[in-house]
Short mmCIF file of C-alpha atoms in Angstrom, two decimals:
data_model
loop_
_atom_site.label_atom_id
_atom_site.label_comp_id
_atom_site.label_asym_id
_atom_site.label_seq_id
_atom_site.Cartn_x
_atom_site.Cartn_y
_atom_site.Cartn_z
CA MET A 1 -23.90 19.82 -22.66
CA ASN A 2 -25.60 17.16 -24.49
CA ARG A 3 -26.86 13.89 -23.33
CA HIS A 4 -24.76 11.95 -25.19
CA LEU A 5 -20.86 12.39 -25.94
CA LEU A 6 -20.24 11.51 -29.54
CA SER A 7 -18.34 14.20 -31.10
CA MET A 8 -16.12 16.98 -30.27
CA ARG A 9 -17.82 19.12 -32.79
CA ASP A 10 -20.86 18.91 -30.05
CA LEU A 11 -18.64 20.89 -27.33
CA SER A 12 -18.62 24.51 -27.00
CA ALA A 13 -15.21 26.11 -25.43
CA GLU A 14 -17.46 26.43 -22.38
CA ASP A 15 -18.34 23.06 -22.37
CA VAL A 16 -14.74 21.76 -22.62
CA VAL A 17 -13.73 24.05 -19.77
CA ARG A 18 -16.23 22.72 -17.45
CA ILE A 19 -15.32 19.01 -18.27
CA LEU A 20 -11.45 19.82 -17.60
CA ASP A 21 -12.25 21.63 -14.56
CA THR A 22 -14.46 18.63 -13.25
CA ALA A 23 -11.63 16.41 -14.10
CA GLU A 24 -9.19 18.37 -11.95
CA SER A 25 -11.30 17.53 -8.67
CA PHE A 26 -11.30 14.07 -9.89
CA ARG A 27 -7.45 14.30 -10.22
CA GLU A 28 -7.40 15.03 -6.38
CA VAL A 29 -9.56 12.15 -5.50
CA GLY A 30 -7.11 9.75 -7.46
CA THR A 31 -4.39 10.59 -4.90
CA ARG A 32 -6.55 9.58 -1.87
CA VAL A 33 -6.12 6.31 -0.12
CA ILE A 34 -9.55 5.62 -0.91
CA LYS A 35 -9.83 6.38 -4.45
CA LYS A 36 -13.65 5.89 -4.63
CA VAL A 37 -16.62 8.27 -3.93
CA PRO A 38 -20.21 7.25 -3.91
CA ALA A 39 -21.50 9.77 -6.50
CA LEU A 40 -22.76 7.28 -9.11
CA ARG A 41 -23.86 4.23 -6.69
CA GLY A 42 -26.73 2.17 -8.07
CA ARG A 43 -26.05 3.44 -11.66
CA THR A 44 -24.80 0.80 -14.47
CA VAL A 45 -22.06 1.45 -16.91
CA VAL A 46 -21.96 -1.10 -19.86
CA ASN A 47 -18.62 -1.18 -21.79
CA LEU A 48 -19.60 -2.32 -25.44
CA PHE A 49 -16.42 -2.91 -27.33
CA TYR A 50 -16.70 -4.15 -30.75
CA GLU A 51 -12.91 -3.54 -31.35
CA ASN A 52 -10.12 -4.74 -29.03
CA SER A 53 -8.84 -1.56 -26.76
CA THR A 54 -7.36 -2.90 -23.44
CA ARG A 55 -6.20 0.50 -22.36
CA THR A 56 -9.54 2.57 -23.04
CA ARG A 57 -11.68 -0.03 -21.75
CA ILE A 58 -9.83 -0.18 -18.44
CA SER A 59 -9.60 3.27 -18.26
CA PHE A 60 -13.29 3.72 -18.53
CA GLU A 61 -13.80 0.75 -16.14
CA LEU A 62 -11.63 2.18 -13.40
CA ALA A 63 -13.28 5.54 -13.82
CA ALA A 64 -16.86 3.98 -13.51
CA LYS A 65 -15.91 1.95 -10.32
CA ARG A 66 -14.30 4.88 -9.05
CA LEU A 67 -17.75 6.85 -9.01
CA SER A 68 -19.06 3.42 -7.64
CA ALA A 69 -21.35 2.49 -10.57
CA ASP A 70 -21.57 -0.89 -11.28
CA VAL A 71 -19.56 -1.77 -14.56
CA ILE A 72 -20.27 -4.68 -17.07
CA ASN A 73 -17.93 -5.44 -19.86
CA PHE A 74 -19.40 -6.58 -22.83
CA SER A 75 -16.76 -7.55 -25.44
CA THR A 76 -17.98 -9.25 -28.47
CA THR A 77 -15.76 -12.58 -28.80
CA GLY A 78 -17.50 -14.97 -26.80
CA SER A 79 -20.77 -13.12 -26.92
CA SER A 80 -24.33 -13.18 -28.47
CA VAL A 81 -22.30 -10.77 -31.11
CA ALA A 82 -20.11 -13.77 -32.17
CA LYS A 83 -23.21 -15.54 -32.57
CA GLY A 84 -24.55 -12.84 -35.03
CA GLU A 85 -26.28 -10.50 -33.19
CA SER A 86 -26.86 -7.30 -34.56
CA LEU A 87 -25.96 -3.89 -32.92
CA LYS A 88 -29.69 -3.02 -32.61
CA ASP A 89 -30.56 -6.17 -30.55
CA THR A 90 -27.53 -5.92 -28.49
CA ALA A 91 -28.74 -2.38 -27.60
CA LEU A 92 -32.19 -3.33 -26.72
CA THR A 93 -30.95 -5.84 -24.54
CA LEU A 94 -28.62 -3.66 -22.72
CA GLN A 95 -31.44 -1.28 -22.45
CA ALA A 96 -34.06 -4.04 -21.12
CA MET A 97 -31.03 -4.54 -18.71
CA GLY A 98 -31.45 -1.19 -17.40
CA ALA A 99 -27.83 0.19 -18.59
CA ASP A 100 -27.64 3.86 -17.52
CA ALA A 101 -24.53 4.65 -19.78
CA ILE A 102 -23.12 2.90 -22.75
CA VAL A 103 -19.65 3.20 -23.66
CA ILE A 104 -19.15 2.08 -27.12
CA ARG A 105 -16.20 1.08 -29.39
CA HIS A 106 -16.92 0.40 -33.02
CA ALA A 107 -15.27 -0.21 -36.17
CA SER A 108 -18.12 1.62 -38.09
CA SER A 109 -18.04 5.46 -38.16
CA GLY A 110 -21.42 6.66 -36.79
CA ALA A 111 -22.20 3.35 -34.90
CA PRO A 112 -22.72 5.56 -31.55
CA HIS A 113 -25.06 8.11 -33.05
CA ARG A 114 -27.01 5.02 -34.26
CA LEU A 115 -26.97 3.63 -30.72
CA THR A 116 -28.60 6.77 -29.25
CA THR A 117 -31.60 6.28 -31.32
CA TRP A 118 -32.32 2.85 -29.79
CA VAL A 119 -31.51 3.29 -26.15
CA ARG A 120 -32.69 5.62 -23.20
CA GLY A 121 -29.11 5.74 -21.37
CA HIS A 122 -26.22 7.97 -22.11
CA VAL A 123 -24.11 6.72 -24.74
CA LEU A 124 -20.23 7.70 -24.82
CA ASN A 125 -18.30 7.40 -28.07
CA ALA A 126 -14.93 5.50 -27.08
CA GLY A 127 -13.73 5.43 -30.80
CA ASP A 128 -16.07 5.04 -33.74
CA GLY A 129 -13.93 3.91 -37.22
CA THR A 130 -12.08 6.51 -38.56
CA HIS A 131 -14.74 9.17 -37.14
CA GLU A 132 -14.01 10.16 -33.61
CA HIS A 133 -12.72 9.41 -30.28
CA PRO A 134 -13.75 12.22 -28.11
CA THR A 135 -12.30 11.04 -24.68
CA GLN A 136 -8.87 10.77 -26.03
CA ALA A 137 -8.91 14.41 -27.23
CA LEU A 138 -10.27 15.47 -23.71
CA LEU A 139 -7.52 13.82 -22.01
CA ASP A 140 -5.21 15.47 -24.19
CA LEU A 141 -6.52 18.83 -23.70
CA TYR A 142 -6.46 18.24 -19.79
CA THR A 143 -2.67 17.01 -20.22
CA LEU A 144 -1.96 19.97 -22.26
CA ARG A 145 -3.71 22.84 -19.94
CA GLU A 146 -1.97 20.92 -16.97
CA ARG A 147 1.63 21.03 -18.67
CA LEU A 148 1.36 24.26 -20.56
CA GLY A 149 -1.19 26.23 -18.30
CA ARG A 150 -3.19 26.93 -21.11
CA LEU A 151 -4.72 25.91 -24.54
CA GLU A 152 -5.09 29.44 -26.69
CA GLY A 153 -2.47 30.09 -28.64
CA LEU A 154 -0.99 26.67 -28.46
CA ARG A 155 1.25 25.76 -31.55
CA VAL A 156 0.33 22.21 -31.95
CA ALA A 157 1.60 19.80 -34.93
CA ILE A 158 -0.38 16.31 -35.09
CA VAL A 159 1.94 14.32 -36.87
CA GLY A 160 1.08 11.02 -38.91
CA ASP A 161 -1.47 9.04 -40.65
CA VAL A 162 -3.98 11.94 -40.05
CA LEU A 163 -6.73 10.27 -42.71
CA HIS A 164 -7.44 7.20 -40.80
CA SER A 165 -7.07 8.85 -37.35
CA ARG A 166 -10.25 9.15 -35.66
CA VAL A 167 -7.86 10.60 -32.48
CA ALA A 168 -6.38 13.26 -35.06
CA ARG A 169 -9.82 14.39 -36.14
CA SER A 170 -11.32 14.73 -32.46
CA LEU A 171 -8.26 16.50 -31.22
CA SER A 172 -8.15 18.82 -34.25
CA PHE A 173 -11.66 19.94 -33.39
CA GLY A 174 -10.90 20.31 -29.77
CA LEU A 175 -7.91 21.97 -30.15
CA VAL A 176 -9.45 24.67 -32.66
CA THR A 177 -12.37 25.14 -30.53
CA MET A 178 -9.99 26.03 -27.52
CA GLY A 179 -8.07 28.57 -29.98
CA SER A 180 -4.80 26.63 -30.55
CA GLU A 181 -3.05 26.83 -33.98
CA VAL A 182 -3.01 23.18 -35.23
CA THR A 183 -0.84 22.02 -38.14
CA LEU A 184 -1.70 18.35 -39.67
CA VAL A 185 2.02 17.09 -40.90
CA GLY A 186 2.38 13.95 -42.95
CA PRO A 187 2.82 12.69 -46.40
CA PRO A 188 0.19 13.90 -48.72
CA THR A 189 -1.53 10.64 -48.86
CA LEU A 190 -2.24 10.59 -45.68
CA ILE A 191 -3.71 13.91 -44.91
CA PRO A 192 -7.29 14.30 -45.83
CA PRO A 193 -8.03 17.03 -48.60
CA GLU A 194 -10.90 17.97 -46.60
CA ALA A 195 -8.79 18.90 -43.57
CA LEU A 196 -8.45 22.53 -44.16
CA ALA A 197 -12.03 23.08 -43.82
CA TRP A 198 -11.25 21.98 -39.99
CA GLY A 199 -9.71 25.18 -39.46
CA VAL A 200 -6.20 23.85 -39.04
CA GLN A 201 -2.97 24.16 -41.53
CA ILE A 202 -1.37 21.33 -43.56
CA ASP A 203 2.38 20.66 -44.05
CA HIS A 204 4.45 17.94 -45.42
CA ASP A 205 7.89 18.90 -43.93
CA LEU A 206 8.34 17.97 -40.48
CA ASP A 207 11.79 19.75 -39.97
CA ALA A 208 10.49 22.86 -41.02
CA VAL A 209 7.68 22.61 -38.57
CA LEU A 210 9.19 21.36 -35.36
CA PRO A 211 11.21 24.70 -34.33
CA LYS A 212 7.96 26.26 -34.19
CA LEU A 213 5.76 24.01 -31.97
CA ASP A 214 4.86 24.01 -28.38
CA VAL A 215 3.40 20.34 -29.06
CA CYS A 216 4.66 17.65 -31.09
CA TYR A 217 1.67 15.09 -31.16
CA LEU A 218 2.42 11.72 -32.87
CA LEU A 219 -0.09 9.42 -34.26
CA ARG A 220 0.17 5.64 -34.39
CA VAL A 221 1.27 4.00 -37.18
CA GLN A 222 -1.37 1.49 -37.77
CA THR A 223 0.69 -1.34 -38.97
CA GLU A 224 -2.26 -3.93 -38.30
CA ARG A 225 -4.67 -2.17 -40.55
CA GLN A 226 -2.85 -2.92 -43.93
CA ARG A 227 -2.72 0.99 -44.39
CA LEU A 228 0.81 0.52 -45.62
CA GLU A 229 0.11 1.05 -49.29
CA TYR A 230 -0.08 4.80 -48.25
CA VAL A 231 3.59 5.16 -47.79
CA PRO A 232 6.45 3.37 -49.49
CA SER A 233 7.63 1.79 -46.52
CA ILE A 234 7.58 1.86 -42.81
CA ARG A 235 11.24 2.72 -42.94
CA GLU A 236 10.52 5.40 -45.38
CA TYR A 237 8.10 7.08 -42.98
CA ALA A 238 10.03 6.84 -39.97
CA ARG A 239 12.88 8.54 -41.79
CA ARG A 240 10.73 11.36 -42.83
CA TYR A 241 8.39 11.57 -39.96
CA GLY A 242 9.84 9.42 -37.03
CA LEU A 243 10.68 11.71 -34.06
CA THR A 244 13.97 10.92 -33.55
CA SER A 245 16.60 12.55 -30.86
CA ALA A 246 17.86 14.62 -33.77
CA ARG A 247 14.54 15.90 -34.55
CA VAL A 248 13.53 16.62 -30.75
CA ALA A 249 16.49 18.56 -30.67
CA MET A 250 15.06 21.14 -33.09
CA LEU A 251 11.86 21.58 -30.71
CA PRO A 252 11.80 24.40 -28.44
CA ASP A 253 13.27 23.74 -24.78
CA GLU A 254 9.75 23.77 -23.39
CA ALA A 255 7.81 22.05 -26.12
CA ILE A 256 6.44 18.69 -25.26
CA VAL A 257 5.96 15.07 -26.94
CA MET A 258 2.40 13.53 -26.87
CA HIS A 259 1.37 10.04 -28.14
CA PRO A 260 -2.15 8.53 -27.61
CA GLY A 261 -0.68 5.05 -27.15
CA PRO A 262 0.13 2.29 -27.86
CA MET A 263 3.86 3.42 -29.27
CA ASN A 264 5.79 1.78 -32.15
CA ARG A 265 8.99 2.43 -30.85
CA GLY A 266 11.56 2.62 -33.47
CA VAL A 267 8.65 3.67 -36.07
CA GLU A 268 6.80 7.24 -35.36
CA ILE A 269 9.00 7.69 -32.25
CA ASP A 270 12.39 6.60 -31.13
CA SER A 271 12.69 4.74 -27.96
CA ASP A 272 15.15 7.12 -26.29
CA VAL A 273 12.83 10.02 -27.28
CA ALA A 274 9.68 8.26 -25.94
CA ASP A 275 11.35 8.02 -22.30
CA LEU A 276 12.72 11.67 -22.03
CA PRO A 277 10.77 13.97 -19.50
CA ARG A 278 9.19 16.08 -21.90
CA SER A 279 7.18 12.90 -23.29
CA VAL A 280 4.26 12.82 -21.16
CA MET A 281 2.57 9.45 -22.20
CA GLU A 282 2.25 8.43 -18.48
CA ALA A 283 0.41 11.90 -17.70
CA GLN A 284 -1.80 11.25 -20.69
CA VAL A 285 -3.11 7.69 -19.26
CA THR A 286 -3.34 8.99 -15.70
CA ASN A 287 -5.38 12.00 -16.69
CA GLY A 288 -7.57 9.70 -18.86
CA ILE A 289 -8.98 8.10 -15.74
CA ALA A 290 -9.89 11.54 -14.45
CA VAL A 291 -11.37 12.97 -17.57
CA ARG A 292 -13.52 10.01 -18.00
CA MET A 293 -14.71 9.95 -14.23
CA ALA A 294 -15.61 13.71 -15.32
CA LEU A 295 -17.65 12.57 -18.20
CA LEU A 296 -19.53 9.91 -16.35
CA TYR A 297 -20.32 12.31 -13.61
CA LEU A 298 -21.57 15.29 -15.65
CA LEU A 299 -23.78 12.96 -17.77
CA LEU A 300 -25.08 10.54 -15.56
CA GLY A 301 -25.25 13.14 -12.62
CA ALA A 302 -27.82 15.42 -14.46
CA GLY A 303 -31.16 14.57 -13.95
CA GLY A 304 -34.08 15.33 -15.79
CA GLU A 305 -35.58 14.90 -19.27
CA GLU A 306 -36.26 11.57 -20.86
CA GLY A 307 -34.27 10.91 -23.79
CA MET B 1 -38.34 40.84 2.35
CA SER B 2 -34.92 40.04 3.80
CA ALA B 3 -33.78 40.89 7.34
CA GLU B 4 -30.17 41.14 8.34
CA VAL B 5 -29.57 39.09 11.75
CA MET B 6 -26.16 39.11 12.23
CA ASP B 7 -23.56 42.01 11.34
CA ALA B 8 -19.84 41.78 10.97
CA SER B 9 -19.13 42.32 14.90
CA ASP B 10 -21.87 39.74 15.77
CA ILE B 11 -20.28 37.26 13.43
CA ARG B 12 -16.60 38.08 15.07
CA ARG B 13 -17.91 37.73 18.65
CA ALA B 14 -19.48 34.46 17.94
CA LEU B 15 -16.66 32.91 16.16
CA THR B 16 -14.40 34.01 19.00
CA ARG B 17 -16.96 32.42 21.61
CA ILE B 18 -16.73 29.08 19.55
CA ALA B 19 -13.15 29.43 19.50
CA HIS B 20 -12.95 29.22 23.20
CA GLU B 21 -15.59 26.68 23.48
CA ILE B 22 -13.82 24.25 20.88
CA LEU B 23 -10.63 24.63 23.00
CA GLU B 24 -12.61 24.35 26.50
CA ARG B 25 -14.32 21.01 25.22
CA ASN B 26 -11.10 19.27 24.11
CA GLY B 27 -8.73 20.64 26.66
CA GLY B 28 -6.54 22.75 24.25
CA PRO B 29 -5.83 22.61 20.85
CA GLU B 30 -3.46 19.86 20.50
CA GLU B 31 -5.74 17.08 19.02
CA VAL B 32 -7.85 19.64 17.03
CA VAL B 33 -8.18 19.94 13.46
CA LEU B 34 -10.21 22.15 11.59
CA VAL B 35 -12.07 21.05 8.43
CA GLY B 36 -14.40 23.58 6.54
CA ILE B 37 -17.10 22.49 4.19
CA ALA B 38 -16.93 24.32 0.82
CA GLN B 39 -17.84 26.76 0.01
CA ARG B 40 -18.45 29.15 3.03
CA GLY B 41 -17.45 26.77 6.04
CA ASP B 42 -13.48 26.85 4.76
CA GLU B 43 -13.67 30.82 5.20
CA LEU B 44 -15.12 30.38 8.61
CA ALA B 45 -12.61 27.53 9.78
CA ARG B 46 -9.61 29.65 8.60
CA ARG B 47 -10.83 32.50 10.90
CA LEU B 48 -11.60 29.97 13.86
CA ALA B 49 -7.93 28.83 13.63
CA GLU B 50 -6.77 32.53 13.67
CA ARG B 51 -8.82 33.21 16.77
CA ILE B 52 -7.35 29.77 18.25
CA ARG B 53 -3.81 31.16 17.38
CA GLU B 54 -4.55 34.43 19.23
CA ILE B 55 -5.73 32.31 22.19
CA GLU B 56 -3.24 29.78 22.62
CA GLY B 57 -0.41 30.73 20.10
CA VAL B 58 -0.81 27.26 18.41
CA GLU B 59 -1.55 26.55 14.59
CA VAL B 60 -4.17 24.16 14.34
CA PRO B 61 -4.11 22.49 10.83
CA VAL B 62 -7.24 23.52 8.49
CA GLY B 63 -8.51 21.82 5.67
CA VAL B 64 -11.56 22.36 3.11
CA LEU B 65 -14.07 19.35 2.06
CA ASP B 66 -16.04 19.27 -0.97
CA ILE B 67 -18.93 17.17 -0.10
CA THR B 68 -20.55 17.10 -3.86
CA LEU B 69 -19.88 13.54 -4.55
CA TYR B 70 -21.05 12.35 -1.23
CA ARG B 71 -24.63 14.26 -1.69
CA ASP B 72 -27.82 12.25 -1.82
CA ASP B 73 -29.26 13.97 -4.54
CA ILE B 74 -27.05 13.83 -7.45
CA GLY B 75 -29.24 13.44 -10.81
CA MET B 76 -31.98 14.94 -9.31
CA SER B 77 -31.16 18.55 -10.72
CA ALA B 78 -31.22 19.23 -14.22
CA GLU B 79 -27.31 19.63 -14.37
CA ALA B 80 -24.79 17.59 -12.31
CA PRO B 81 -23.50 19.73 -9.34
CA GLU B 82 -20.48 21.56 -9.80
CA LEU B 83 -17.67 20.29 -8.00
CA HIS B 84 -14.99 22.56 -5.63
CA GLU B 85 -11.99 21.82 -3.95
CA THR B 86 -10.86 19.72 -1.57
CA ARG B 87 -7.73 20.02 0.25
CA ILE B 88 -6.70 18.34 3.48
CA PRO B 89 -3.26 18.25 3.50
CA PHE B 90 -2.80 16.20 7.08
CA ASP B 91 -3.81 12.77 8.26
CA VAL B 92 -7.47 12.85 10.14
CA SER B 93 -6.88 9.67 11.74
CA GLU B 94 -6.94 9.85 15.60
CA ARG B 95 -7.49 13.65 15.48
CA THR B 96 -10.86 15.44 16.91
CA VAL B 97 -11.87 17.12 13.59
CA VAL B 98 -14.25 19.99 14.19
CA LEU B 99 -16.32 20.13 10.64
CA VAL B 100 -17.09 24.03 10.08
CA ASP B 101 -20.31 24.98 8.04
CA ASP B 102 -21.95 28.23 7.57
CA VAL B 103 -25.58 27.27 8.21
CA LEU B 104 -27.04 23.77 9.64
CA PHE B 105 -30.20 23.25 7.98
CA THR B 106 -31.75 19.61 7.06
CA GLY B 107 -28.32 17.86 8.41
CA ARG B 108 -27.85 16.07 4.93
CA THR B 109 -24.64 18.09 4.18
CA VAL B 110 -23.22 17.11 7.62
CA ARG B 111 -24.17 13.53 6.74
CA ALA B 112 -22.44 13.68 3.49
CA ALA B 113 -19.60 15.42 5.19
CA MET B 114 -19.10 12.87 7.85
CA ASP B 115 -18.90 10.03 5.03
CA ALA B 116 -16.49 11.81 3.12
CA LEU B 117 -14.45 12.42 6.05
CA THR B 118 -14.34 8.89 7.48
CA ASP B 119 -13.17 7.73 3.65
CA LEU B 120 -10.20 10.07 4.32
CA GLY B 121 -9.35 8.35 7.53
CA ARG B 122 -10.54 7.37 11.40
CA PRO B 123 -10.89 10.33 13.17
CA ARG B 124 -10.96 9.86 17.12
CA ARG B 125 -14.02 12.09 17.18
CA ILE B 126 -16.06 14.50 14.83
CA GLN B 127 -17.58 17.83 16.16
CA LEU B 128 -19.71 20.59 14.66
CA ALA B 129 -19.59 23.88 14.41
CA VAL B 130 -21.89 26.03 12.74
CA LEU B 131 -22.51 29.66 12.61
CA VAL B 132 -26.27 29.70 12.07
CA ASP B 133 -28.94 26.82 12.87
CA ARG B 134 -31.83 27.40 11.60
CA GLY B 135 -33.80 24.21 12.48
CA HIS B 136 -35.41 21.86 10.39
CA ARG B 137 -33.74 18.53 10.53
CA GLU B 138 -34.38 15.71 8.36
CA LEU B 139 -31.54 13.64 9.91
CA PRO B 140 -30.47 12.77 13.79
CA ILE B 141 -27.81 15.50 13.62
CA ARG B 142 -27.03 18.09 16.27
CA PRO B 143 -24.39 20.57 16.36
CA ASP B 144 -21.74 21.03 19.19
CA PHE B 145 -21.02 24.81 18.67
CA VAL B 146 -23.34 27.28 17.49
CA GLY B 147 -23.04 31.14 16.65
CA LYS B 148 -26.63 31.70 16.72
CA ASN B 149 -30.06 29.96 16.54
CA VAL B 150 -32.32 31.66 13.92
CA PRO B 151 -35.82 30.33 13.76
CA THR B 152 -37.12 30.30 9.94
CA GLY B 153 -39.94 29.12 7.81
CA ARG B 154 -39.10 26.06 6.04
CA ARG B 155 -38.96 27.74 2.84
CA ALA B 156 -36.92 30.86 3.98
CA GLN B 157 -33.38 31.40 2.24
CA VAL B 158 -30.51 31.87 5.12
CA ARG B 159 -27.59 33.36 3.43
CA VAL B 160 -23.90 34.05 5.25
CA LEU B 161 -21.76 36.61 3.41
CA VAL B 162 -18.06 36.42 3.87
CA GLU B 163 -15.83 39.40 3.43
CA GLU B 164 -13.29 37.34 1.19
CA VAL B 165 -15.98 36.05 -1.23
CA ASP B 166 -19.10 38.56 -0.88
CA GLY B 167 -17.49 41.63 0.10
CA ARG B 168 -18.85 42.06 3.48
CA ASP B 169 -19.56 39.70 6.62
CA ALA B 170 -23.59 39.36 7.51
CA VAL B 171 -25.99 36.83 7.66
CA VAL B 172 -29.16 37.51 6.03
CA VAL B 173 -32.57 35.80 5.95
CA GLN B 174 -34.86 36.15 3.18
CA GLU B 175 -38.29 34.86 3.81
CA ALA B 176 -40.17 33.41 0.86
#
């Protein structure tokens, strides 16, 4: 594995299996009375979040704490960033404080990569712009393997605003690496033209795709990002691409429903559907901690070369 | 050059004796649980449990403990050490836990195992059973039950082979 986790494209199938197997061991740690092991005692992990994301930050924080690392949460409101400090200066400050790993979320695609050129510690991409969100993809792969027993040959539809979704990109790359069959589903305005080069299929008719799926993965409609000009209206989107009870009935019996959260109930997913046993959102959250523990362990637990 | 210092029947006899010693020391099997240290100790722990069942007709609980996350050398090798399964499906509190490992060397593994175990509960006492004690301790740790003392050079390799994993039972010393 590389020193950093920036993109799912950097991971081979072998790397993914190693990460998921390691996460499996950490799932067991999460069932103990004392959910903490001393593996990363004395190491410092910085959460550097330029965008709000309570769930991803908390998940990383818990993962680092369960490995006994010291955790610093550096959020941009009320900090030096609000006073105009550049990413580079912030990075150099964290470096000077001895950060062994920096978990970064940033609105600009490529910011984590830039960070690696300024710091010696490990960099983990917790979501950058519309580029990638590799830890979400890995926790999704873990959940799929746990629920369905395999990744190879799985038929997965990723439904929604693929164009602006770093989750969709990372998950597509990961699934294709592991030999799954991926179909991107959404209105033509929200599917990037270059997506065919990812090794996926494209379809615009959700109803035609549903009967052939093992997994229906719904993306969040990002109402807060003013991307509504891409669809006639939210209602129109929900009518064509929202997962309703009627549509769930078209899925094969064994098929599962996934969503990276937070959900817009009544838009991309109906409230009843979100609460079905085949909707595995809670497992995704629980597995997220184990997968992030595995990543921190594999990156920080490796010694050796100075970067 | 390598030498076989124990064969299958040596190992069988040693484990039978250790099983008797565990019972004698603890006045029977009632309080005893066995915890093998991955990856060879768990197989030896299962065999000790089998012997105890033959002698006393009682099943003692057997668990497996992976101590990797408690090691004191994480971050010192090129790759993070591989993790193995920990499965201890019983409460260790107020029990006599017999830790079982294949080879006792520096004592660092046993130190890690004791830390891991006390995170899982509060055993009444912890005892240590090893198939081979090869010396060269770096910590004040001593075994309660020993299959065989094998004096070795500091750099020699001692390998315990078990049927289930390696295809045969043997203890092999490879001098550096």
